[in-house]
CSV table of C-alpha atoms in Angstrom, one decimal:
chain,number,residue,atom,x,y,z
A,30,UNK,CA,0.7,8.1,8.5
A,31,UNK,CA,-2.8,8.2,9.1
A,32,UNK,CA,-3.9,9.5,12.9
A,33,UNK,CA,-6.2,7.6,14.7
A,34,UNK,CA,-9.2,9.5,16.4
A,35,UNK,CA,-9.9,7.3,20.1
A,36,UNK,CA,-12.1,8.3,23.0
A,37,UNK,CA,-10.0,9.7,26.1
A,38,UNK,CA,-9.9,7.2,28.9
A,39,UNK,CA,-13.0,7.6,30.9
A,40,UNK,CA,-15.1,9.5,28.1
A,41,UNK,CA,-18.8,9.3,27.9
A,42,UNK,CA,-19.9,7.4,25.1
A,43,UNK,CA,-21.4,9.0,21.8
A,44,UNK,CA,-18.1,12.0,22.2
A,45,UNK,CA,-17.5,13.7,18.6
A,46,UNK,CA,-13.6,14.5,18.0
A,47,UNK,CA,-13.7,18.0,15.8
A,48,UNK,CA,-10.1,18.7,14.2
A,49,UNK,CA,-8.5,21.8,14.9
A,50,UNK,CA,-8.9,24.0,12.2
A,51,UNK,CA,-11.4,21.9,10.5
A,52,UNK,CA,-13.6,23.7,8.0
A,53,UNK,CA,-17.5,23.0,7.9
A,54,UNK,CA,-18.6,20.1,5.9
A,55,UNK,CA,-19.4,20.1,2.2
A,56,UNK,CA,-23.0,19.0,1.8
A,57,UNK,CA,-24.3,17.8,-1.5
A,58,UNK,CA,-28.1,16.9,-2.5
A,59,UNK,CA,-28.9,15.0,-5.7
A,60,UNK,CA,-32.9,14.7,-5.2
A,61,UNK,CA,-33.6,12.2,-8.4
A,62,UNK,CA,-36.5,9.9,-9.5
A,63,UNK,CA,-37.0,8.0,-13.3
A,64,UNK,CA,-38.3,11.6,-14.6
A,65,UNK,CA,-36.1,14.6,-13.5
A,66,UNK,CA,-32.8,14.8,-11.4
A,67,UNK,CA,-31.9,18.2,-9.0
A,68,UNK,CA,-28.3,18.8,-7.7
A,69,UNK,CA,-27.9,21.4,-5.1
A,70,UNK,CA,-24.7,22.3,-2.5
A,71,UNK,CA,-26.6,23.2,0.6
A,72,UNK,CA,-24.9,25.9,3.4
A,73,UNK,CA,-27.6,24.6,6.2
A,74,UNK,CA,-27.8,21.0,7.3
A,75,UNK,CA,-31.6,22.1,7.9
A,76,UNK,CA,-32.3,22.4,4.3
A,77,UNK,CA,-32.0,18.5,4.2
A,78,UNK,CA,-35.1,18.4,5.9
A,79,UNK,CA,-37.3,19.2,3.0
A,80,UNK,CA,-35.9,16.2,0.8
A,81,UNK,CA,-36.5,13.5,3.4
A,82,UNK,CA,-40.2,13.2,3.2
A,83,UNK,CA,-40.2,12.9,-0.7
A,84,UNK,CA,-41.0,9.6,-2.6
A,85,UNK,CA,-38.0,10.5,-4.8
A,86,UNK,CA,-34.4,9.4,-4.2
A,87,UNK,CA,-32.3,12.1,-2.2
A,88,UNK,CA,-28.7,11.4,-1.9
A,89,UNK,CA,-27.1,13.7,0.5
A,90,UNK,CA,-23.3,13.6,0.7
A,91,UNK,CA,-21.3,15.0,3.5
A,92,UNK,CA,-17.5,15.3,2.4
A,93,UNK,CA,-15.3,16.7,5.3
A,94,UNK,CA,-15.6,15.5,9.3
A,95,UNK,CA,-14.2,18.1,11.2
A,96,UNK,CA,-16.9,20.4,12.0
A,97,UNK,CA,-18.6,19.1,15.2
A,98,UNK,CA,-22.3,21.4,14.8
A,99,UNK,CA,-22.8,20.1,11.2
A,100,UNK,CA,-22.0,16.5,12.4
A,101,UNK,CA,-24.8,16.9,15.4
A,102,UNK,CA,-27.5,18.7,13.5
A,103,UNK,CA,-27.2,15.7,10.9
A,104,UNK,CA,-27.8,13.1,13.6
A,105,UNK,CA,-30.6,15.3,14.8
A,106,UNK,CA,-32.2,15.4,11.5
A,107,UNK,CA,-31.3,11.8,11.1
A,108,UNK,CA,-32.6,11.0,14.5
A,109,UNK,CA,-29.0,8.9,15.0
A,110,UNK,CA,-27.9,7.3,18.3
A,111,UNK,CA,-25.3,9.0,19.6
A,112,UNK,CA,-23.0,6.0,19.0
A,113,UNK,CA,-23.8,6.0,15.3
A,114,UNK,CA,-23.1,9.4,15.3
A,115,UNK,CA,-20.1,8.6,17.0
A,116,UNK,CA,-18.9,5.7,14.3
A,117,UNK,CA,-19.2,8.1,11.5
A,118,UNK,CA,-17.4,11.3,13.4
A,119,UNK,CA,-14.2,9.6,15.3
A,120,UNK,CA,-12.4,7.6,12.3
A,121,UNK,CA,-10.6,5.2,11.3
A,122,UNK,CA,-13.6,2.3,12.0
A,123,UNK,CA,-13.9,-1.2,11.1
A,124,UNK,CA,-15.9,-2.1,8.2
A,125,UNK,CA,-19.3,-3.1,9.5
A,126,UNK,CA,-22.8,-3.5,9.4
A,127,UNK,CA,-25.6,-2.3,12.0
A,128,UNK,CA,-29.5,-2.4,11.7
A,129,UNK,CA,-31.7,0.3,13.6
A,130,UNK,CA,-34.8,1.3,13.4
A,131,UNK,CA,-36.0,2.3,9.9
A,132,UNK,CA,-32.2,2.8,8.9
A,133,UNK,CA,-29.3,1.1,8.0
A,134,UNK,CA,-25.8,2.2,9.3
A,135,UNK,CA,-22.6,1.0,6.9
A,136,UNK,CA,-19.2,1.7,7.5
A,137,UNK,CA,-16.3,1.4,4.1
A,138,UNK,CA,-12.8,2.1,3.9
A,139,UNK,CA,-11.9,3.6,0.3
A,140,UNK,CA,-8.2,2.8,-1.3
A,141,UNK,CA,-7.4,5.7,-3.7
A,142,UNK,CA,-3.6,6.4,-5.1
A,143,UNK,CA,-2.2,9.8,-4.3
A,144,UNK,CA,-1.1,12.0,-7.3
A,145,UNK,CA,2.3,10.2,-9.1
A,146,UNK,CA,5.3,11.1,-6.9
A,147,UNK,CA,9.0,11.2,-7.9
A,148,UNK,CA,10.7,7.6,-7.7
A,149,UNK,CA,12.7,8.9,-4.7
A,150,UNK,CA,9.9,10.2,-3.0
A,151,UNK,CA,7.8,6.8,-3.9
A,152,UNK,CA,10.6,4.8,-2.3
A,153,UNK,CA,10.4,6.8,1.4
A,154,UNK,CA,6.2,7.2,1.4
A,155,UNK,CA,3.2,5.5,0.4
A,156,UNK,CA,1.1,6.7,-2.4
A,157,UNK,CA,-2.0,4.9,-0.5
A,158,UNK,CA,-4.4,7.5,0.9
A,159,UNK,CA,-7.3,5.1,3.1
A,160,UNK,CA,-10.5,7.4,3.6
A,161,UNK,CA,-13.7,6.0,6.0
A,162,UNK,CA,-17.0,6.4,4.0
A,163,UNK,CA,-20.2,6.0,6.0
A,164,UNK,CA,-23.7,5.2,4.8
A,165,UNK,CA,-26.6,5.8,6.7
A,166,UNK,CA,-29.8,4.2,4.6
A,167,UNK,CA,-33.1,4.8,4.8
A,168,UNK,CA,-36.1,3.9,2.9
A,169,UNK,CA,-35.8,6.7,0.3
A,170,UNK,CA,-32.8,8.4,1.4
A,171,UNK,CA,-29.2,7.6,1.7
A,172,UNK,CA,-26.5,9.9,3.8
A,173,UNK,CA,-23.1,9.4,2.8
A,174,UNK,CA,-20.2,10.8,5.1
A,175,UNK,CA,-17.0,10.9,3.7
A,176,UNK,CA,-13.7,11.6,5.8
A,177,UNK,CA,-12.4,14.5,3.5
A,178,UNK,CA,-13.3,16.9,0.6
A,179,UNK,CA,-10.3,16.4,-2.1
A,180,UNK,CA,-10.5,12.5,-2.2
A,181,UNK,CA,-14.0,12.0,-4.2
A,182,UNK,CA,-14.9,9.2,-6.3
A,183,UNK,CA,-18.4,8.9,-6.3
A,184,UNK,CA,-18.2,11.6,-9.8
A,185,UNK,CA,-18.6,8.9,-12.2
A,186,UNK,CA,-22.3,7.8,-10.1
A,187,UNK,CA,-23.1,11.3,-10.0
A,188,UNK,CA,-22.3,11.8,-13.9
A,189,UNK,CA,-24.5,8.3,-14.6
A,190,UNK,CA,-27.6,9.8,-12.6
A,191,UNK,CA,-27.3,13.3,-14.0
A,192,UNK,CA,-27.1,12.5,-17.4
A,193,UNK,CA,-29.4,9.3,-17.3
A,194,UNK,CA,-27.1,6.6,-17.9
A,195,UNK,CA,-27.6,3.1,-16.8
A,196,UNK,CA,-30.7,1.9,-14.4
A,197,UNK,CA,-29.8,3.8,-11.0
A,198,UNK,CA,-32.3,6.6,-11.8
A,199,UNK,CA,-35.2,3.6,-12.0
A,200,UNK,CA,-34.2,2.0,-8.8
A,201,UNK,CA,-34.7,3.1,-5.3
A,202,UNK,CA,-31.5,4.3,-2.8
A,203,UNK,CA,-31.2,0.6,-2.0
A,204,UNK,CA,-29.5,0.7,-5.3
A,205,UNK,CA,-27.9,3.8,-5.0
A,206,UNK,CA,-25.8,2.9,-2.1
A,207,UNK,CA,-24.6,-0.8,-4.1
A,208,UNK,CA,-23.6,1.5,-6.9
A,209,UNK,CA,-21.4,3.3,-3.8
A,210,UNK,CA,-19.9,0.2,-2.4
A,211,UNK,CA,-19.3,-1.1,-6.0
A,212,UNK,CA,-17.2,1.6,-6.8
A,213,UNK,CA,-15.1,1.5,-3.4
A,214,UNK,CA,-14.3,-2.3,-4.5
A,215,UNK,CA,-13.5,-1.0,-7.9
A,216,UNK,CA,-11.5,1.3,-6.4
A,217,UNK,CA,-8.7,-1.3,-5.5
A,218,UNK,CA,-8.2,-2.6,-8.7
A,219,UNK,CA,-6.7,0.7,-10.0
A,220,UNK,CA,-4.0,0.6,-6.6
A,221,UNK,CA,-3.4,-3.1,-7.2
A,222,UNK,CA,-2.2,-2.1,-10.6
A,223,UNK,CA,-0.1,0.3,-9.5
A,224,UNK,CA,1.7,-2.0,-7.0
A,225,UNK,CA,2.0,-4.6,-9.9
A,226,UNK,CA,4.0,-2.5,-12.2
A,227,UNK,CA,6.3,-1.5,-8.5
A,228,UNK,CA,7.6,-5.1,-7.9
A,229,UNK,CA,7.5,-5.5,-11.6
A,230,UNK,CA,10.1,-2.7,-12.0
A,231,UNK,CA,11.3,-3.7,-8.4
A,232,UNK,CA,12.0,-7.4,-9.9
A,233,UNK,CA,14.4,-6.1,-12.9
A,234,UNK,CA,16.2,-3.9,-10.4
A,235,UNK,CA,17.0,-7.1,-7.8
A,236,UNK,CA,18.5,-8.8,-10.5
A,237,UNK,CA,20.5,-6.1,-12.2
A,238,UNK,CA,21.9,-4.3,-8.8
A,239,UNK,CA,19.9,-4.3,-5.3
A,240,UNK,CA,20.8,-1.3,-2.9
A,241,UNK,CA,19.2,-0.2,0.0
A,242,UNK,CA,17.1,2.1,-1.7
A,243,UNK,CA,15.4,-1.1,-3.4
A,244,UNK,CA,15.3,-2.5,0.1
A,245,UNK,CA,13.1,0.4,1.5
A,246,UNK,CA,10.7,0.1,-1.7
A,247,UNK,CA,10.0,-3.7,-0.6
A,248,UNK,CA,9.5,-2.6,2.7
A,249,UNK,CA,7.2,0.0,1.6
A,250,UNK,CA,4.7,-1.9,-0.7
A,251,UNK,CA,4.8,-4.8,1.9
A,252,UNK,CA,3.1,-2.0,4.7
A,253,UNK,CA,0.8,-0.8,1.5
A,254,UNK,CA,-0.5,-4.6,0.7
A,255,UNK,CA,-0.7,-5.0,4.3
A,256,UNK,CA,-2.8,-1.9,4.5
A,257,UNK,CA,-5.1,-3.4,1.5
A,258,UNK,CA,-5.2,-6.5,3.2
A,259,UNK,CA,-6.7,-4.8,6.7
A,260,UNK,CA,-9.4,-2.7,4.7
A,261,UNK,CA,-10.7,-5.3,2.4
A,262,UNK,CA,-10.9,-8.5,4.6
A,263,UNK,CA,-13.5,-6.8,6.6
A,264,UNK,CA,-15.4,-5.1,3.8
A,265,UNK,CA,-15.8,-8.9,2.7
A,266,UNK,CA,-17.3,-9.6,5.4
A,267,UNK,CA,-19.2,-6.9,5.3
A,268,UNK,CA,-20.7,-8.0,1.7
A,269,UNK,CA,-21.0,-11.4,3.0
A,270,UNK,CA,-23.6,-9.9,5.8
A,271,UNK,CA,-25.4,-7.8,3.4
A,272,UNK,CA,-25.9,-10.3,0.6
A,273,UNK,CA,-26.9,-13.3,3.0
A,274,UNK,CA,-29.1,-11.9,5.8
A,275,UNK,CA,-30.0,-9.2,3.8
A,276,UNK,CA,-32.1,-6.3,5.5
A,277,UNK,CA,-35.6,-4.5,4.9
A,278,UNK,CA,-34.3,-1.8,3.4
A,279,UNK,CA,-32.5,-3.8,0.7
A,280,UNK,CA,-34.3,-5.7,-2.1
A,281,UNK,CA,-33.9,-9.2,-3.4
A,282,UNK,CA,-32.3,-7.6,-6.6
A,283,UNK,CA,-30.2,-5.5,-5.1
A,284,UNK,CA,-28.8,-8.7,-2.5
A,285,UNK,CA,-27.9,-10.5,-6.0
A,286,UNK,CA,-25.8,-7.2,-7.1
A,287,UNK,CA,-24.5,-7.0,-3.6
A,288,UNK,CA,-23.5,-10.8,-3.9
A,289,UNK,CA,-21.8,-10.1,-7.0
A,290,UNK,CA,-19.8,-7.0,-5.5
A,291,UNK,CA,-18.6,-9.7,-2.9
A,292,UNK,CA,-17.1,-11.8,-5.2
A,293,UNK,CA,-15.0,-8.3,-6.5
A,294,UNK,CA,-13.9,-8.1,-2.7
A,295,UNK,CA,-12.8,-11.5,-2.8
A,296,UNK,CA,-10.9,-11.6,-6.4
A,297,UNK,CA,-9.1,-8.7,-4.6
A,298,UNK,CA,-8.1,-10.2,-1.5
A,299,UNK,CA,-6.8,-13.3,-3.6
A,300,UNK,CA,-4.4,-10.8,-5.9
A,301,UNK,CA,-3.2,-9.0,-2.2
A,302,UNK,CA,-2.4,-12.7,-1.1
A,303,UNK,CA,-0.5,-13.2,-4.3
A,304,UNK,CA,1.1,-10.0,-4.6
A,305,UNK,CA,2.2,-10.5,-1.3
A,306,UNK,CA,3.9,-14.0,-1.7
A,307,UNK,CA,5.7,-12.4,-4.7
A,308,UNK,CA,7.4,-9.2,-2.4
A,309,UNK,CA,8.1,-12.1,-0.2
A,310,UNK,CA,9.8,-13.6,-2.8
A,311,UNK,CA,11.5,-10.2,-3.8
A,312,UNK,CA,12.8,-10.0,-0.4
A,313,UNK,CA,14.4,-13.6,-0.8
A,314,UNK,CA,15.9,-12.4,-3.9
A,315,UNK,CA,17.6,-9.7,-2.3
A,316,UNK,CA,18.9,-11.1,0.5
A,317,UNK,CA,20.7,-13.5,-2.2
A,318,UNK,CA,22.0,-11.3,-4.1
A,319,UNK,CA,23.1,-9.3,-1.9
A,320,UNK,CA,24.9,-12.7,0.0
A,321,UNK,CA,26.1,-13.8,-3.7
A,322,UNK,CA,28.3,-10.3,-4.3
A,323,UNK,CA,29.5,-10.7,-0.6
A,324,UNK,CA,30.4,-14.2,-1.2
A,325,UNK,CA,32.3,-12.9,-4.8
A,326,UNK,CA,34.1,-9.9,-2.7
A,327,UNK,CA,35.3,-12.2,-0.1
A,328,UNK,CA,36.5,-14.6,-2.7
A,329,UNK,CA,38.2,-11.7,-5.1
A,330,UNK,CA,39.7,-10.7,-1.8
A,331,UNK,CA,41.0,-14.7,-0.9
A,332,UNK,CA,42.0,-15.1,-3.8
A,333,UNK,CA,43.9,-12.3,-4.2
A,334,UNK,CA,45.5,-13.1,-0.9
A,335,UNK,CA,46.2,-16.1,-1.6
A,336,UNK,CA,48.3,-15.5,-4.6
A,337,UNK,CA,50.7,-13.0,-2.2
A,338,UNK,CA,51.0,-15.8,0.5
A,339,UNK,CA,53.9,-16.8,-1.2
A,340,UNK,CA,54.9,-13.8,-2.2
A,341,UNK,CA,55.2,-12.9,1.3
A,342,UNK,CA,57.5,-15.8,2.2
A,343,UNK,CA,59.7,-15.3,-0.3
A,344,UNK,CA,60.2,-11.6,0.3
A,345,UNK,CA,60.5,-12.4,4.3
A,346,UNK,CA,62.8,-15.2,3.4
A,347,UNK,CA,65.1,-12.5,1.7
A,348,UNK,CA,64.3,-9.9,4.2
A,349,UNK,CA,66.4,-11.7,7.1
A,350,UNK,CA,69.6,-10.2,8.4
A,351,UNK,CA,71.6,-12.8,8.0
A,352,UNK,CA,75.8,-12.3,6.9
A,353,UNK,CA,76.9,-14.5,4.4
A,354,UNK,CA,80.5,-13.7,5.6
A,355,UNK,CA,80.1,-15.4,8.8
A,356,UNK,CA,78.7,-18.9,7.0
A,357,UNK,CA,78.7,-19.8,3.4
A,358,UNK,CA,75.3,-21.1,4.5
A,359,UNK,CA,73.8,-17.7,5.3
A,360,UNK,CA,72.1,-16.7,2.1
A,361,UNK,CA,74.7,-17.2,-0.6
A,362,UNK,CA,71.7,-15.3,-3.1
A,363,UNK,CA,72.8,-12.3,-1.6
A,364,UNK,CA,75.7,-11.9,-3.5
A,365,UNK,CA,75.1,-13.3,-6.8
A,366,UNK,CA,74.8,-10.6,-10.1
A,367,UNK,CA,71.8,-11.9,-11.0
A,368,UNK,CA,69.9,-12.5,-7.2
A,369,UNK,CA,67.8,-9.5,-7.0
A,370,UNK,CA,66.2,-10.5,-10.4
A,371,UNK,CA,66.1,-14.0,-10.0
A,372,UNK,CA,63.8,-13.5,-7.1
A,373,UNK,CA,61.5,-11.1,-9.3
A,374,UNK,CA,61.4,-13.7,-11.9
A,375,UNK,CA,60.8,-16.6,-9.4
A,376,UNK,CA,57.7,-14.7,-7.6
A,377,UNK,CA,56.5,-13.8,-10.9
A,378,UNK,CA,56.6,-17.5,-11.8
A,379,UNK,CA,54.8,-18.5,-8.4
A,380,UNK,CA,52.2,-15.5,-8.9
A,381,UNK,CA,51.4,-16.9,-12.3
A,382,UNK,CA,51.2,-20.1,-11.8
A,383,UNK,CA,48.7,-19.6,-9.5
A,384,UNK,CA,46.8,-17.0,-11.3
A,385,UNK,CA,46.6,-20.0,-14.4
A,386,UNK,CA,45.8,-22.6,-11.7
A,387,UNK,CA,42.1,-20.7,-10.4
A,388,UNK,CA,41.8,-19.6,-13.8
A,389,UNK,CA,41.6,-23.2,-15.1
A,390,UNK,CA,39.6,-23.8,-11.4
A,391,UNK,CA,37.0,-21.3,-12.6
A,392,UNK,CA,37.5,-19.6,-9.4
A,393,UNK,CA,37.6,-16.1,-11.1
C-alpha cells in the first residue's frame, strides 16, 4: 500500500518530509531548441543555474524525493514558496493547478503496471504502482519532479526530442509539458487493458467454478479501478482548468492540444465507470453461483434423505421388540422363511420408486 506523507499536528507550514535512507535525487537536463539538443545528468542542483537564462528549452527532470538539500536548493534556484515546495516534497497530492508569479505549479498522478506477477501473487496484490509527478513551468523552462527513479515514462519524449521526431523541438516548454501530461493520460490506457483481459479471464472462471481465490481477485481490481477512478477524476479537472482559463505561460495552440488531452481523460474515466459496472456484475455472478451449487447440495442432500425416510420406518418398524408368542398380532413377519428378504425387496421397491418418481420430476 502506498504511505501517505502528512504534516505532524502543529507543524509549520512549507515542512519537507525526507525518507530515511533516501538517496539524492537524479537530475536530468535536456537544454534543446529547433537546431541542436544537449542531454546532461547533473551532480549539483547549482549547475541548473546556467540553463535558466537561455532562450532555449531546458527541461530539468528531478526523479527521486527523498533527499531534503536537493529538494531546498531547487526551490532556491526556482525561487518557490515554501508551500510549493512543500506540494512537490510531501506526496501523495491532489491533482491541481496553481498560478504564481512568472511560473506555473501542476500537480499529476501517473498509473503505470508493475512487472507481470504470478496469477497467485496477482490475486493477493495490485499490479498498480500510482507515482505524483510535479511540473513547475516557466517561460522557457519546465522542472519536472517525479516521486521515484525506476518508474519513468517520459523515454519515449526524450527519444522524440533527441532524435528530432515530431514538432516538440519547434515549440516552446509550453509544449513540452502537454507532451508530459499527454503521456500520463496515455498511460492509463495500457492499465485499463490490463484489467480488461482480468475480468475477462475472471468472467470464464465465475461460470466454470468460483472459489474464494476468484472472490479476492474481484475484490482486488474493484480497489485498482477505484484507485484509477480517484487519480483521473481530478486530473480532468485539472485539464478542464488549463484548457478553459488558460494561463500566460501557455499558448492558444497549446490550450487546443490541452483540450484535446481532456477529452483522453474523459474517454478514460467513461471505460473505469464501465469497467466498474461489469466487476459489479461479476460479483453478482458469484454470489449466484455460489447460491445455485448450495441450493443443488442442499437438494442432492433432501433428496437423498428423502428417499431413506421410508427406509427408516420400515427398518424401525421391524426393529421393535415385540414377541410374537405372546399375540399372533405381534409381528407375525418375524417368523416367516422368506421375511428377512421380503423386507429387502419391499424397501428396494419403495427406494426405487422414488428414485423413478424425481427422476421423471427432474429433480436430479
Amino acid at each position: 500500500m502506498r504511505r501517505y506523507y502528512y504534516d505532524p499536528p502543529g507543524s509549520p507550514p512549507g515542512m519537507i518530509h525526507a525518507r530515511e535512507q533516501a538517496l539524492p535525487p537524479r537530475l536530468q537536463i535536456m537544454d534543446y531548441n529547433a537546431q541542436r539538443c544537449v542531454q546532461k545528468f547533473l551532480s549539483d542542483p547549482q549547475d541548473i543555474r546556467g540553463y535558466l537564462d537561455t532562450q532555449s528549452v531546458s527541461w530539468i527532470d528531478v526523479q527521486g524525493l527523498g533527499h531534503a538539500q536537493t529538494l531546498t536548493a531547487l526551490g532556491e534556484i526556482f525561487q518557490l514558496h515554501a508551500l510549493t515546495l512543500e506540494d512537490i516534497a510531501n506526496v501523495p497530492q491532489r491533482p491541481k493547478v496553481e498560478e504564481a508569479p512568472h511560473q506555473l505549479l501542476i500537480v499529476a498522478q501517473m498509473i503505470t503496471l508493475l512487472p507481470e506477477q504470478t496469477r497467485s501473487q496477482r490475486r493477493r496484490r495490485s499490479r498498480l504502482h500510482m507515482e505524483q509527478v510535479s511540473f513547475i513551468l516557466g517561460r522557457h523552462y519546465l522542472l519536472t519532479v517525479q516521486e521515484e527513479p525506476q518508474f519513468d515514462t517520459f523515454e519515449s519524449v526524450r527519444d522524440r526530442i533527441i532524435q528530432g521526431r515530431g514538432v516538440i523541438r519547434d515549440h516552446q516548454a509550453d509544449y513540452l509539458a502537454y507532451c508530459l501530461i499527454d503521456t500520463i493520460i496515455d498511460g492509463f490506457f495500457p492499465v485499463l487493458e490490463a484489467l480488461s483481459e482480468d475480468i475477462e479471464s475472471l468472467e470464464l472462471e465465475v461460470l466454470r467454478g468460483p472459489g474464494p481465490a476468484t472472490l479476492a481477485q474481484i475484490h482486488q481490481i474493484r480497489r485498482d479501478l477505484l484507485t484509477l477512478r480517484r487519480s483521473i477524476w481530478p486530473q480532468r479537472d485539472m485539464l478542464a482548468l488549463l484548457s478553459r482559463d488558460g494561463s500566460p505561460l501557455l499558448g492558444s495552440e497549446v490550450q487546443v492540444y490541452l483540450r484535446d488531452c481532456y477529452d483522453h481523460a474523459a474517454q478514460v474515466i467513461d471505460t473505469i465507470e464501465i469497467y466498474r459496472e461489469l466487476t459489479a456484475s461479476l460479483m453478482d455472478i458469484y454470489l449466484s453461483a455460489v447460491s445455485n451449487r448450495m441450493n443443488e447440495v442442499m437438494k442432492t442432500l433432501t433428496v437423498i434423505s428423502t428417499i431413506f425416510i421410508p427406509l427408516t420406518f420400515v427398518a424401525g418398524i421391524y426393529g421393535m421388540n415385540f414377541n410374537p408368542e405372546a399375540s399372533p398380532l405381534n409381528m407375525p413377519e418375524l417368523n416367516w422363511y422368506w421375511g428377512y428378504p421380503l423386507a429387502w425387496l419391499v424397501m428396494l421397491a419403495i427406494a426405487s420408486g422414488m428414485i423413478t418418481f424425481f427422476w421423471r420430476r427432474h429433480w436430479f
